[in-house]
């Protein structure tokens, strides 16, 4: 019987494939470079093929090594799902649950949601990771995360998607802006040449542009922010106006500023907050329970102001949306 590679060896190869740097890969794995190098050589010996090309200045995978690394990702994800299946047989929402959350949700929803979640599920150990949507979904696919809270529309491929609630956009400007006197703001009044948005890579940027409808196609902001707090500072500094999700406003992001937020006069543009997981996840029960819990918090209302958010009423469906952020 042929000797099979170990999961440890495969994990070494995948980490090296991601970083193409022995020192960085070793640090990420909490091993020494010599241990990592020996593990890669053991894997090459087991498979009888060279997987990594090394010289004094660079590291690259051979074509075969790239193929092995890609298949190794699937094997590692399956192994992680096996562990999850055993965990899932225990009490619901107990033990470690690795949840990813995008930056435009995490600081505005989690502070109000986590205390009641701990009270209801005291045995749950939630490991949180805040990151942009693309990287969170990569970690979902590779089983480095179990679930993620993201905003739609976004390309989700074959993931399971549960739509939780709609988060409407509001118009935000300085209090000395004449438009701030309006109690409601009409989308057609938006000066697309004066809008400030987040930089490329943040899904909220694309959602805000999409919220502008046909007018949004020509929006190319000259000033871009790296984060929502920076975006607020830019608008307060007179660099333009912006659109912010209701969640952030209700959580107090404008507190202490000279900015005012106005709802839209007609049907408000919005993004949809959703929970996603791999289609093969063994944690479907936890996925459903966490979705139920968040929806219940929306119904009851939280200190983050979630009562004003609208539930979508659409749950547990595969999402076929292929639009990218």
mmCIF file of C-alpha atoms in Angstrom:
data_model
loop_
_atom_site.group_PDB
_atom_site.id
_atom_site.type_symbol
_atom_site.label_atom_id
_atom_site.label_comp_id
_atom_site.label_asym_id
_atom_site.label_seq_id
_atom_site.Cartn_x
_atom_site.Cartn_y
_atom_site.Cartn_z
ATOM 1 C CA UNK A 1 0.000 0.000 0.000
ATOM 2 C CA UNK A 2 1.362 3.410 -0.994
ATOM 3 C CA UNK A 3 2.308 5.868 1.703
ATOM 4 C CA UNK A 4 -0.130 8.780 1.805
ATOM 5 C CA UNK A 5 0.768 12.405 2.505
ATOM 6 C CA UNK A 6 -0.237 13.747 5.893
ATOM 7 C CA UNK A 7 -2.586 16.654 6.457
ATOM 8 C CA UNK A 8 0.302 18.485 8.084
ATOM 9 C CA UNK A 9 2.400 18.166 4.927
ATOM 10 C CA UNK A 10 -0.488 19.327 2.771
ATOM 11 C CA UNK A 11 -1.090 22.304 5.050
ATOM 12 C CA UNK A 12 2.573 23.240 4.714
ATOM 13 C CA UNK A 13 2.311 23.178 0.928
ATOM 14 C CA UNK A 14 -0.884 25.263 0.845
ATOM 15 C CA UNK A 15 0.565 27.902 3.157
ATOM 16 C CA UNK A 16 3.738 28.095 1.072
ATOM 17 C CA UNK A 17 1.647 28.351 -2.103
ATOM 18 C CA UNK A 18 -0.244 31.297 -0.609
ATOM 19 C CA UNK A 19 2.848 33.212 0.469
ATOM 20 C CA UNK A 20 5.726 31.968 -1.737
ATOM 21 C CA UNK A 21 8.028 32.805 1.141
ATOM 22 C CA UNK A 22 9.381 30.204 3.572
ATOM 23 C CA UNK A 23 9.806 32.618 6.470
ATOM 24 C CA UNK A 24 6.297 34.069 6.178
ATOM 25 C CA UNK A 25 4.713 30.644 5.714
ATOM 26 C CA UNK A 26 6.593 29.240 8.699
ATOM 27 C CA UNK A 27 5.520 32.183 10.871
ATOM 28 C CA UNK A 28 1.876 31.702 9.838
ATOM 29 C CA UNK A 29 2.105 28.004 10.759
ATOM 30 C CA UNK A 30 3.987 28.667 14.014
ATOM 31 C CA UNK A 31 6.875 26.400 12.997
ATOM 32 C CA UNK A 32 10.499 27.020 12.139
ATOM 33 C CA UNK A 33 11.659 27.441 8.546
ATOM 34 C CA UNK A 34 13.659 24.232 8.823
ATOM 35 C CA UNK A 35 10.549 22.336 9.984
ATOM 36 C CA UNK A 36 8.543 23.738 7.068
ATOM 37 C CA UNK A 37 11.286 22.931 4.570
ATOM 38 C CA UNK A 38 11.620 19.391 5.913
ATOM 39 C CA UNK A 39 7.846 18.898 5.696
ATOM 40 C CA UNK A 40 7.803 20.018 2.052
ATOM 41 C CA UNK A 41 10.685 17.675 1.215
ATOM 42 C CA UNK A 42 8.861 14.810 2.960
ATOM 43 C CA UNK A 43 5.777 15.527 0.843
ATOM 44 C CA UNK A 44 7.859 15.571 -2.340
ATOM 45 C CA UNK A 45 9.420 12.264 -1.308
ATOM 46 C CA UNK A 46 6.033 10.677 -0.601
ATOM 47 C CA UNK A 47 4.627 11.820 -3.951
ATOM 48 C CA UNK A 48 7.847 11.198 -5.869
ATOM 49 C CA UNK A 49 7.781 14.585 -7.587
ATOM 50 C CA UNK A 50 9.256 18.063 -7.201
ATOM 51 C CA UNK A 51 6.560 20.472 -6.069
ATOM 52 C CA UNK A 52 8.568 23.564 -5.129
ATOM 53 C CA UNK A 53 11.282 25.320 -7.132
ATOM 54 C CA UNK A 54 13.787 27.107 -4.909
ATOM 55 C CA UNK A 55 16.741 29.384 -5.534
ATOM 56 C CA UNK A 56 18.558 31.980 -3.462
ATOM 57 C CA UNK A 57 16.126 34.768 -4.358
ATOM 58 C CA UNK A 58 12.698 33.285 -4.940
ATOM 59 C CA UNK A 59 10.304 30.421 -4.297
ATOM 60 C CA UNK A 60 7.731 29.182 -6.772
ATOM 61 C CA UNK A 61 5.579 26.119 -7.211
ATOM 62 C CA UNK A 62 6.152 23.825 -10.142
ATOM 63 C CA UNK A 63 3.114 23.350 -12.420
ATOM 64 C CA UNK A 64 2.502 20.006 -10.722
ATOM 65 C CA UNK A 65 3.021 21.602 -7.320
ATOM 66 C CA UNK A 66 0.320 24.179 -8.082
ATOM 67 C CA UNK A 67 -2.092 21.373 -8.995
ATOM 68 C CA UNK A 68 -1.278 19.459 -5.816
ATOM 69 C CA UNK A 69 -1.734 22.611 -3.699
ATOM 70 C CA UNK A 70 -5.164 23.257 -5.206
ATOM 71 C CA UNK A 71 -6.315 19.697 -4.536
ATOM 72 C CA UNK A 72 -4.785 19.874 -1.066
ATOM 73 C CA UNK A 73 -7.073 22.811 -0.261
ATOM 74 C CA UNK A 74 -10.082 20.627 -0.927
ATOM 75 C CA UNK A 75 -8.710 17.782 1.183
ATOM 76 C CA UNK A 76 -7.996 20.114 4.098
ATOM 77 C CA UNK A 77 -11.482 21.610 3.835
ATOM 78 C CA UNK A 78 -13.005 18.124 3.857
ATOM 79 C CA UNK A 79 -10.957 17.204 6.914
ATOM 80 C CA UNK A 80 -12.122 20.364 8.648
ATOM 81 C CA UNK A 81 -15.718 19.506 7.764
ATOM 82 C CA UNK A 82 -15.209 16.053 9.286
ATOM 83 C CA UNK A 83 -14.181 17.679 12.555
ATOM 84 C CA UNK A 84 -17.130 20.037 12.247
ATOM 85 C CA UNK A 85 -19.538 17.149 11.709
ATOM 86 C CA UNK A 86 -18.471 15.616 15.023
ATOM 87 C CA UNK A 87 -18.793 19.004 16.700
ATOM 88 C CA UNK A 88 -22.210 19.489 15.118
ATOM 89 C CA UNK A 89 -23.449 16.333 16.801
ATOM 90 C CA UNK A 90 -22.914 17.999 20.162
ATOM 91 C CA UNK A 91 -24.997 20.813 21.644
ATOM 92 C CA UNK A 92 -25.983 23.542 19.144
ATOM 93 C CA UNK A 93 -23.800 26.634 18.935
ATOM 94 C CA UNK A 94 -21.212 25.245 21.319
ATOM 95 C CA UNK A 95 -17.445 25.014 21.063
ATOM 96 C CA UNK A 96 -15.462 27.038 18.536
ATOM 97 C CA UNK A 97 -17.278 28.778 15.698
ATOM 98 C CA UNK A 98 -15.132 30.821 13.293
ATOM 99 C CA UNK A 99 -17.135 33.768 12.004
ATOM 100 C CA UNK A 100 -15.956 36.302 9.437
ATOM 101 C CA UNK A 101 -17.511 39.782 9.307
ATOM 102 C CA UNK A 102 -16.893 42.653 6.894
ATOM 103 C CA UNK A 103 -15.657 45.987 8.353
ATOM 104 C CA UNK A 104 -18.860 47.853 7.453
ATOM 105 C CA UNK A 105 -20.884 45.466 9.628
ATOM 106 C CA UNK A 106 -18.632 44.304 12.473
ATOM 107 C CA UNK A 107 -18.337 47.459 14.645
ATOM 108 C CA UNK A 108 -21.966 48.439 14.133
ATOM 109 C CA UNK A 109 -23.831 45.155 14.650
ATOM 110 C CA UNK A 110 -21.605 42.977 16.846
ATOM 111 C CA UNK A 111 -21.379 45.156 20.005
ATOM 112 C CA UNK A 112 -25.137 44.870 20.476
ATOM 113 C CA UNK A 113 -25.431 41.287 19.265
ATOM 114 C CA UNK A 114 -22.640 39.516 21.145
ATOM 115 C CA UNK A 115 -23.768 39.956 24.797
ATOM 116 C CA UNK A 116 -27.206 38.335 24.256
ATOM 117 C CA UNK A 117 -25.573 35.676 22.075
ATOM 118 C CA UNK A 118 -23.226 34.747 24.944
ATOM 119 C CA UNK A 119 -26.121 34.635 27.377
ATOM 120 C CA UNK A 120 -28.183 32.359 25.147
ATOM 121 C CA UNK A 121 -25.283 30.084 24.131
ATOM 122 C CA UNK A 122 -22.754 30.224 27.004
ATOM 123 C CA UNK A 123 -20.715 27.297 25.657
ATOM 124 C CA UNK A 124 -20.089 29.021 22.313
ATOM 125 C CA UNK A 125 -16.537 30.242 21.691
ATOM 126 C CA UNK A 126 -16.790 32.688 18.827
ATOM 127 C CA UNK A 127 -13.572 33.353 16.914
ATOM 128 C CA UNK A 128 -14.068 36.525 14.869
ATOM 129 C CA UNK A 129 -12.183 37.700 11.804
ATOM 130 C CA UNK A 130 -12.848 41.101 10.243
ATOM 131 C CA UNK A 131 -11.832 41.413 6.603
ATOM 132 C CA UNK A 132 -13.054 42.418 3.182
ATOM 133 C CA UNK A 133 -15.619 40.198 1.511
ATOM 134 C CA UNK A 134 -13.349 38.598 -1.085
ATOM 135 C CA UNK A 135 -10.862 37.369 1.516
ATOM 136 C CA UNK A 136 -13.599 36.133 3.842
ATOM 137 C CA UNK A 137 -15.161 34.056 1.071
ATOM 138 C CA UNK A 138 -11.751 32.607 0.190
ATOM 139 C CA UNK A 139 -11.427 31.512 3.820
ATOM 140 C CA UNK A 140 -14.927 30.041 3.746
ATOM 141 C CA UNK A 141 -14.020 28.013 0.641
ATOM 142 C CA UNK A 142 -10.798 26.738 2.235
ATOM 143 C CA UNK A 143 -12.555 25.930 5.557
ATOM 144 C CA UNK A 144 -10.506 28.476 7.490
ATOM 145 C CA UNK A 145 -13.824 30.080 8.453
ATOM 146 C CA UNK A 146 -17.155 28.417 9.184
ATOM 147 C CA UNK A 147 -19.583 31.274 8.472
ATOM 148 C CA UNK A 148 -19.435 34.901 7.381
ATOM 149 C CA UNK A 149 -21.628 37.978 7.636
ATOM 150 C CA UNK A 150 -21.460 39.931 4.387
ATOM 151 C CA UNK A 151 -23.516 42.415 2.385
ATOM 152 C CA UNK A 152 -25.234 41.647 -0.919
ATOM 153 C CA UNK A 153 -25.161 41.942 -3.851
ATOM 154 C CA UNK A 154 -21.877 40.080 -4.108
ATOM 155 C CA UNK A 155 -20.714 37.045 -6.063
ATOM 156 C CA UNK A 156 -21.198 34.057 -3.756
ATOM 157 C CA UNK A 157 -20.946 31.155 -6.199
ATOM 158 C CA UNK A 158 -22.230 27.906 -4.679
ATOM 159 C CA UNK A 159 -22.295 29.082 -1.071
ATOM 160 C CA UNK A 160 -25.404 28.769 1.053
ATOM 161 C CA UNK A 161 -26.791 32.277 1.543
ATOM 162 C CA UNK A 162 -29.346 33.341 4.131
ATOM 163 C CA UNK A 163 -30.616 36.881 3.668
ATOM 164 C CA UNK A 164 -31.226 38.432 7.078
ATOM 165 C CA UNK A 165 -32.334 42.054 6.684
ATOM 166 C CA UNK A 166 -32.108 45.101 4.440
ATOM 167 C CA UNK A 167 -29.885 48.015 5.416
ATOM 168 C CA UNK A 168 -31.017 51.247 3.737
ATOM 169 C CA UNK A 169 -28.661 53.988 2.598
ATOM 170 C CA UNK A 170 -28.949 57.535 3.949
ATOM 171 C CA UNK A 171 -27.627 60.781 2.473
ATOM 172 C CA UNK A 172 -24.907 62.376 4.667
ATOM 173 C CA UNK A 173 -23.584 65.919 4.440
ATOM 174 C CA UNK A 174 -22.392 68.825 6.614
ATOM 175 C CA UNK A 175 -24.997 70.648 8.664
ATOM 176 C CA UNK A 176 -24.216 73.897 6.809
ATOM 177 C CA UNK A 177 -24.989 72.334 3.425
ATOM 178 C CA UNK A 178 -28.306 73.711 2.026
ATOM 179 C CA UNK A 179 -29.408 70.139 1.247
ATOM 180 C CA UNK A 180 -29.151 69.314 4.969
ATOM 181 C CA UNK A 181 -32.289 71.404 5.514
ATOM 182 C CA UNK A 182 -34.323 68.852 3.611
ATOM 183 C CA UNK A 183 -36.066 66.326 5.839
ATOM 184 C CA UNK A 184 -35.871 63.806 2.998
ATOM 185 C CA UNK A 185 -33.475 63.691 0.081
ATOM 186 C CA UNK A 186 -34.341 62.800 -3.499
ATOM 187 C CA UNK A 187 -31.853 60.630 -5.327
ATOM 188 C CA UNK A 188 -32.027 62.883 -8.392
ATOM 189 C CA UNK A 189 -30.668 65.735 -6.248
ATOM 190 C CA UNK A 190 -27.401 63.924 -5.626
ATOM 191 C CA UNK A 191 -24.404 65.684 -7.175
ATOM 192 C CA UNK A 192 -22.445 62.698 -8.494
ATOM 193 C CA UNK A 193 -19.361 64.867 -8.914
ATOM 194 C CA UNK A 194 -19.325 65.693 -5.219
ATOM 195 C CA UNK A 195 -19.596 62.210 -3.716
ATOM 196 C CA UNK A 196 -16.903 60.658 -1.494
ATOM 197 C CA UNK A 197 -16.704 56.858 -1.248
ATOM 198 C CA UNK A 198 -14.516 54.083 0.104
ATOM 199 C CA UNK A 199 -11.604 52.934 -2.032
ATOM 200 C CA UNK A 200 -11.676 49.942 -4.384
ATOM 201 C CA UNK A 201 -11.996 46.587 -2.630
ATOM 202 C CA UNK A 202 -14.760 47.573 -0.219
ATOM 203 C CA UNK A 203 -18.116 46.166 -1.279
ATOM 204 C CA UNK A 204 -19.844 49.169 0.302
ATOM 205 C CA UNK A 205 -18.334 51.331 -2.441
ATOM 206 C CA UNK A 206 -20.065 49.314 -5.154
ATOM 207 C CA UNK A 207 -23.286 49.138 -3.151
ATOM 208 C CA UNK A 208 -23.325 52.931 -2.783
ATOM 209 C CA UNK A 209 -22.699 53.407 -6.504
ATOM 210 C CA UNK A 210 -25.439 50.900 -7.328
ATOM 211 C CA UNK A 211 -27.760 52.770 -4.951
ATOM 212 C CA UNK A 212 -27.485 55.794 -7.228
ATOM 213 C CA UNK A 213 -29.205 53.855 -10.001
ATOM 214 C CA UNK A 214 -28.390 54.781 -13.625
ATOM 215 C CA UNK A 215 -26.652 57.942 -12.367
ATOM 216 C CA UNK A 216 -24.108 55.796 -10.555
ATOM 217 C CA UNK A 217 -22.504 54.512 -13.741
ATOM 218 C CA UNK A 218 -20.636 57.783 -14.181
ATOM 219 C CA UNK A 219 -19.488 58.163 -10.585
ATOM 220 C CA UNK A 220 -15.696 58.240 -10.341
ATOM 221 C CA UNK A 221 -14.843 59.927 -7.031
ATOM 222 C CA UNK A 222 -11.638 61.937 -6.944
ATOM 223 C CA UNK A 223 -11.347 61.427 -3.181
ATOM 224 C CA UNK A 224 -11.530 57.947 -1.654
ATOM 225 C CA UNK A 225 -11.357 56.752 1.943
ATOM 226 C CA UNK A 226 -9.708 53.657 3.404
ATOM 227 C CA UNK A 227 -12.322 53.180 6.144
ATOM 228 C CA UNK A 228 -15.720 54.447 7.251
ATOM 229 C CA UNK A 229 -14.311 56.673 10.051
ATOM 230 C CA UNK A 230 -11.954 58.269 7.508
ATOM 231 C CA UNK A 231 -14.863 58.700 5.088
ATOM 232 C CA UNK A 232 -16.842 60.539 7.777
ATOM 233 C CA UNK A 233 -13.858 62.802 8.513
ATOM 234 C CA UNK A 234 -13.497 63.622 4.817
ATOM 235 C CA UNK A 235 -17.139 64.640 4.510
ATOM 236 C CA UNK A 236 -16.920 66.697 7.697
ATOM 237 C CA UNK A 237 -13.827 68.362 6.244
ATOM 238 C CA UNK A 238 -15.884 69.602 3.308
ATOM 239 C CA UNK A 239 -14.533 67.236 0.677
ATOM 240 C CA UNK A 240 -17.998 66.159 -0.454
ATOM 241 C CA UNK A 241 -21.093 64.208 0.530
ATOM 242 C CA UNK A 242 -21.620 60.465 0.894
ATOM 243 C CA UNK A 243 -24.091 57.624 1.356
ATOM 244 C CA UNK A 244 -23.941 55.562 4.550
ATOM 245 C CA UNK A 245 -25.888 52.450 5.599
ATOM 246 C CA UNK A 246 -28.580 53.029 8.195
ATOM 247 C CA UNK A 247 -26.855 50.506 10.475
ATOM 248 C CA UNK A 248 -23.819 52.764 10.825
ATOM 249 C CA UNK A 249 -25.899 55.870 11.470
ATOM 250 C CA UNK A 250 -28.057 54.198 14.114
ATOM 251 C CA UNK A 251 -24.869 52.953 15.786
ATOM 252 C CA UNK A 252 -23.694 56.563 16.169
ATOM 253 C CA UNK A 253 -20.975 56.922 13.542
ATOM 254 C CA UNK A 254 -21.891 60.620 13.133
ATOM 255 C CA UNK A 255 -21.902 61.342 16.866
ATOM 256 C CA UNK A 256 -19.696 64.313 17.714
ATOM 257 C CA UNK A 257 -19.503 65.503 14.096
ATOM 258 C CA UNK A 258 -21.132 68.378 12.229
ATOM 259 C CA UNK A 259 -22.779 65.974 9.836
ATOM 260 C CA UNK A 260 -26.465 65.275 9.281
ATOM 261 C CA UNK A 261 -28.071 62.191 7.749
ATOM 262 C CA UNK A 262 -31.264 62.314 5.722
ATOM 263 C CA UNK A 263 -33.367 59.400 4.473
ATOM 264 C CA UNK A 264 -34.291 59.193 0.811
ATOM 265 C CA UNK A 265 -37.656 60.617 -0.197
ATOM 266 C CA UNK A 266 -38.874 57.609 -2.148
ATOM 267 C CA UNK A 267 -38.015 53.910 -2.031
ATOM 268 C CA UNK A 268 -34.640 53.911 -0.339
ATOM 269 C CA UNK A 269 -31.704 52.100 -1.958
ATOM 270 C CA UNK A 270 -30.273 49.429 0.307
ATOM 271 C CA UNK A 271 -27.824 46.597 0.738
ATOM 272 C CA UNK A 272 -28.822 43.197 2.134
ATOM 273 C CA UNK A 273 -27.039 41.710 5.140
ATOM 274 C CA UNK A 274 -26.583 37.959 4.751
ATOM 275 C CA UNK A 275 -25.020 34.952 6.444
ATOM 276 C CA UNK A 276 -23.051 32.583 4.189
ATOM 277 C CA UNK A 277 -21.453 29.141 4.528
ATOM 278 C CA UNK A 278 -20.053 26.383 2.328
ATOM 279 C CA UNK A 279 -22.668 24.211 0.681
ATOM 280 C CA UNK A 280 -20.980 21.191 2.288
ATOM 281 C CA UNK A 281 -20.790 22.659 5.788
ATOM 282 C CA UNK A 282 -21.522 20.198 8.603
ATOM 283 C CA UNK A 283 -22.646 23.173 10.703
ATOM 284 C CA UNK A 284 -25.970 23.746 8.950
ATOM 285 C CA UNK A 285 -27.779 23.655 12.297
ATOM 286 C CA UNK A 286 -25.466 26.322 13.711
ATOM 287 C CA UNK A 287 -25.883 28.319 10.489
ATOM 288 C CA UNK A 288 -29.677 28.240 10.902
ATOM 289 C CA UNK A 289 -29.587 28.994 14.617
ATOM 290 C CA UNK A 290 -27.267 31.969 14.221
ATOM 291 C CA UNK A 291 -29.427 33.290 11.395
ATOM 292 C CA UNK A 292 -32.523 32.888 13.593
ATOM 293 C CA UNK A 293 -30.765 34.677 16.433
ATOM 294 C CA UNK A 294 -29.718 37.679 14.318
ATOM 295 C CA UNK A 295 -33.201 38.010 12.855
ATOM 296 C CA UNK A 296 -34.648 37.889 16.371
ATOM 297 C CA UNK A 297 -32.302 40.686 17.439
ATOM 298 C CA UNK A 298 -33.496 42.737 14.474
ATOM 299 C CA UNK A 299 -37.093 42.188 15.538
ATOM 300 C CA UNK A 300 -36.450 43.103 19.144
ATOM 301 C CA UNK A 301 -34.149 45.985 18.393
ATOM 302 C CA UNK A 302 -30.679 46.597 19.794
ATOM 303 C CA UNK A 303 -28.594 49.448 21.070
ATOM 304 C CA UNK A 304 -27.072 49.661 17.599
ATOM 305 C CA UNK A 305 -30.414 50.876 16.278
ATOM 306 C CA UNK A 306 -31.301 47.747 14.344
ATOM 307 C CA UNK A 307 -35.082 48.189 14.927
ATOM 308 C CA UNK A 308 -35.239 50.494 11.906
ATOM 309 C CA UNK A 309 -33.715 47.833 9.657
ATOM 310 C CA UNK A 310 -36.070 45.840 7.467
ATOM 311 C CA UNK A 311 -36.105 42.048 7.366
ATOM 312 C CA UNK A 312 -35.978 40.546 3.915
ATOM 313 C CA UNK A 313 -38.041 37.469 4.694
ATOM 314 C CA UNK A 314 -35.833 35.353 2.411
ATOM 315 C CA UNK A 315 -33.874 32.566 4.078
ATOM 316 C CA UNK A 316 -31.757 29.527 3.438
ATOM 317 C CA UNK A 317 -31.413 29.752 -0.352
ATOM 318 C CA UNK A 318 -28.478 29.179 -2.643
ATOM 319 C CA UNK A 319 -27.470 32.493 -4.156
ATOM 320 C CA UNK A 320 -26.832 32.668 -7.851
ATOM 321 C CA UNK A 321 -25.841 36.329 -7.950
ATOM 322 C CA UNK A 322 -22.625 36.625 -9.912
ATOM 323 C CA UNK A 323 -22.086 40.366 -9.622
ATOM 324 C CA UNK A 324 -18.677 41.245 -8.253
ATOM 325 C CA UNK A 325 -17.761 43.932 -5.774
#
